[in-house]
Amino acid sequence: MRQKVITDKFVQIQGDYRAIVHSPYALIPPIFASDENTCCSEWNTAMEKLTGWRWEEVIGNMASPSDGRHGVLIF
């Protein structure tokens, strides 16, 4: 029972986090993150607007030198 409560709370918090990070509102800054292999693991709507790169293009891909598009790393 306790494990289910913990799991349910984790799922709720994770959902809240995703809702905030991926919010299209201007108050949310551009956010990205990479994992231990330098692969992109987070890319929000504000990063899409800033860089021109869509979430689907970068998630799971390794960063490499810029292609000149907005001076950002390409994935």
Coordinates of N, CA and C in Angstrom, one line a residue:
M1 N 0.8 -1.2 0.0 CA 0.0 0.0 0.0 C 0.9 1.3 0.0
R2 N 1.9 1.3 0.9 CA 2.8 2.5 1.0 C 3.5 2.7 -0.4
Q3 N 3.9 1.6 -1.0 CA 4.6 1.7 -2.3 C 3.7 2.3 -3.4
K4 N 2.5 2.0 -3.4 CA 1.5 2.5 -4.3 C 1.3 4.0 -4.1
V5 N 1.2 4.4 -2.8 CA 1.1 5.8 -2.5 C 2.3 6.6 -3.0
I6 N 3.5 6.1 -2.8 CA 4.7 6.7 -3.2 C 4.8 6.8 -4.8
T7 N 4.4 5.7 -5.4 CA 4.4 5.7 -6.9 C 3.4 6.6 -7.4
D8 N 2.2 6.7 -6.9 CA 1.2 7.6 -7.3 C 1.6 9.1 -7.2
K9 N 2.3 9.4 -6.1 CA 2.8 10.7 -5.8 C 3.9 11.1 -6.8
F10 N 4.8 10.2 -7.1 CA 5.8 10.4 -8.1 C 5.2 10.7 -9.4
V11 N 4.3 9.9 -9.8 CA 3.6 10.1 -11.2 C 3.0 11.5 -11.2
Q12 N 2.3 11.9 -10.1 CA 1.7 13.2 -10.1 C 2.7 14.3 -10.2
I13 N 3.8 14.2 -9.4 CA 4.8 15.2 -9.5 C 5.5 15.3 -10.9
Q14 N 5.7 14.1 -11.4 CA 6.3 14.0 -12.8 C 5.4 14.7 -13.8
G15 N 4.1 14.5 -13.7 CA 3.1 15.1 -14.6 C 3.1 16.6 -14.4
D16 N 3.2 17.1 -13.1 CA 3.2 18.5 -12.8 C 4.4 19.2 -13.4
Y17 N 5.6 18.5 -13.3 CA 6.9 19.0 -13.8 C 6.8 19.1 -15.3
R18 N 6.3 18.1 -16.0 CA 6.2 18.1 -17.5 C 5.2 19.3 -17.9
A19 N 4.1 19.4 -17.2 CA 3.2 20.5 -17.5 C 3.8 21.9 -17.4
I20 N 4.6 22.1 -16.4 CA 5.3 23.4 -16.2 C 6.4 23.6 -17.3
V21 N 7.2 22.6 -17.4 CA 8.4 22.7 -18.3 C 7.9 22.9 -19.8
H22 N 6.9 22.2 -20.2 CA 6.4 22.2 -21.6 C 5.3 23.2 -21.8
S23 N 5.1 24.1 -20.8 CA 4.1 25.1 -20.9 C 4.4 26.1 -22.1
P24 N 3.5 26.5 -22.9 CA 3.8 27.5 -24.0 C 3.8 28.9 -23.5
Y25 N 3.6 29.2 -22.2 CA 3.5 30.5 -21.8 C 4.9 31.2 -21.7
A26 N 4.9 32.5 -22.0 CA 6.2 33.2 -22.1 C 7.0 33.2 -20.8
L27 N 6.3 33.0 -19.7 CA 7.0 33.1 -18.4 C 7.9 31.9 -18.2
I28 N 7.8 30.8 -18.9 CA 8.6 29.6 -18.8 C 9.8 29.8 -19.7
P29 N 11.0 29.8 -19.1 CA 12.2 30.0 -19.9 C 12.6 28.8 -20.7
P30 N 13.5 29.0 -21.7 CA 14.0 27.9 -22.5 C 14.7 26.9 -21.6
I31 N 14.3 25.6 -21.7 CA 14.9 24.6 -20.8 C 15.4 23.4 -21.7
F32 N 16.6 23.0 -21.4 CA 17.0 21.7 -22.0 C 17.9 21.0 -21.1
A33 N 18.1 19.7 -21.2 CA 19.0 18.9 -20.3 C 19.5 17.8 -21.2
S34 N 20.7 17.3 -20.7 CA 21.3 16.1 -21.3 C 21.6 15.1 -20.3
D35 N 21.7 13.9 -20.8 CA 22.0 12.7 -19.9 C 23.5 12.6 -19.8
E36 N 23.9 11.5 -19.1 CA 25.3 11.2 -18.9 C 26.1 11.0 -20.2
N37 N 25.4 10.7 -21.2 CA 26.0 10.5 -22.5 C 25.9 11.7 -23.5
T38 N 25.6 12.8 -22.9 CA 25.4 14.1 -23.6 C 24.3 14.0 -24.6
C39 N 23.3 13.1 -24.5 CA 22.2 13.0 -25.3 C 21.1 13.9 -24.7
C40 N 20.4 14.6 -25.6 CA 19.3 15.5 -25.1 C 18.2 14.7 -24.4
S41 N 17.9 15.1 -23.2 CA 16.8 14.4 -22.5 C 15.6 15.3 -22.2
E42 N 15.8 16.6 -22.4 CA 14.7 17.5 -22.1 C 14.8 18.7 -23.1
W43 N 13.7 19.1 -23.6 CA 13.7 20.2 -24.6 C 12.3 20.8 -24.6
N44 N 12.1 22.0 -24.1 CA 10.7 22.5 -23.9 C 10.3 23.4 -25.1
T45 N 9.1 23.9 -25.0 CA 8.5 24.7 -26.1 C 9.3 26.0 -26.3
A46 N 9.7 26.6 -25.2 CA 10.5 27.8 -25.3 C 11.8 27.6 -26.0
M47 N 12.5 26.4 -25.8 CA 13.7 26.1 -26.5 C 13.4 25.9 -28.0
E48 N 12.2 25.3 -28.3 CA 11.8 25.2 -29.7 C 11.7 26.6 -30.4
K49 N 11.1 27.5 -29.7 CA 10.9 28.8 -30.2 C 12.3 29.6 -30.4
L50 N 13.1 29.4 -29.4 CA 14.4 30.0 -29.4 C 15.3 29.5 -30.5
T51 N 15.4 28.2 -30.7 CA 16.3 27.6 -31.6 C 15.8 27.2 -33.0
G52 N 14.5 27.0 -33.1 CA 13.9 26.5 -34.3 C 13.9 25.0 -34.4
W53 N 14.5 24.3 -33.4 CA 14.5 22.8 -33.4 C 13.3 22.3 -32.6
R54 N 12.6 21.4 -33.2 CA 11.5 20.7 -32.5 C 12.0 19.6 -31.6
W55 N 11.1 19.4 -30.6 CA 11.4 18.4 -29.6 C 11.8 17.0 -30.2
E56 N 11.0 16.7 -31.2 CA 11.2 15.4 -31.9 C 12.6 15.3 -32.6
E57 N 13.2 16.4 -32.9 CA 14.4 16.4 -33.6 C 15.6 16.2 -32.7
V58 N 15.5 16.6 -31.4 CA 16.6 16.6 -30.5 C 16.6 15.6 -29.4
I59 N 15.4 15.2 -28.9 CA 15.4 14.2 -27.8 C 16.1 12.9 -28.2
G60 N 17.0 12.5 -27.4 CA 17.7 11.2 -27.6 C 18.9 11.3 -28.5
N61 N 19.1 12.5 -29.0 CA 20.3 12.7 -29.9 C 21.4 13.3 -29.2
M62 N 22.7 13.0 -29.6 CA 23.9 13.6 -29.0 C 24.1 15.0 -29.6
A63 N 24.6 15.9 -28.8 CA 24.9 17.2 -29.2 C 26.2 17.2 -30.1
S64 N 26.2 18.0 -31.1 CA 27.4 18.2 -31.9 C 27.5 19.7 -32.3
P65 N 28.6 20.0 -33.0 CA 28.8 21.5 -33.2 C 27.7 22.1 -34.0
S66 N 27.6 23.4 -33.9 CA 26.5 24.2 -34.5 C 26.4 24.1 -36.0
D67 N 25.2 24.1 -36.5 CA 25.0 24.1 -37.9 C 24.7 25.6 -38.4
G68 N 24.8 26.5 -37.4 CA 24.6 27.9 -37.7 C 23.2 28.4 -37.5
R69 N 22.3 27.5 -37.3 CA 20.9 27.9 -37.0 C 20.8 28.4 -35.6
H70 N 20.7 29.7 -35.5 CA 20.5 30.4 -34.2 C 21.7 30.1 -33.3
G71 N 22.8 29.7 -33.8 CA 24.0 29.4 -33.0 C 23.9 28.4 -31.9
V72 N 23.1 27.4 -32.2 CA 22.8 26.3 -31.2 C 23.5 25.0 -31.6
L73 N 23.6 24.1 -30.7 CA 24.1 22.8 -31.0 C 23.1 22.1 -31.8
I74 N 23.6 21.3 -32.8 CA 22.7 20.4 -33.6 C 22.6 19.1 -32.9
F75 N 21.5 18.4 -33.1 CA 21.3 17.1 -32.5 C 21.0 16.1 -33.6

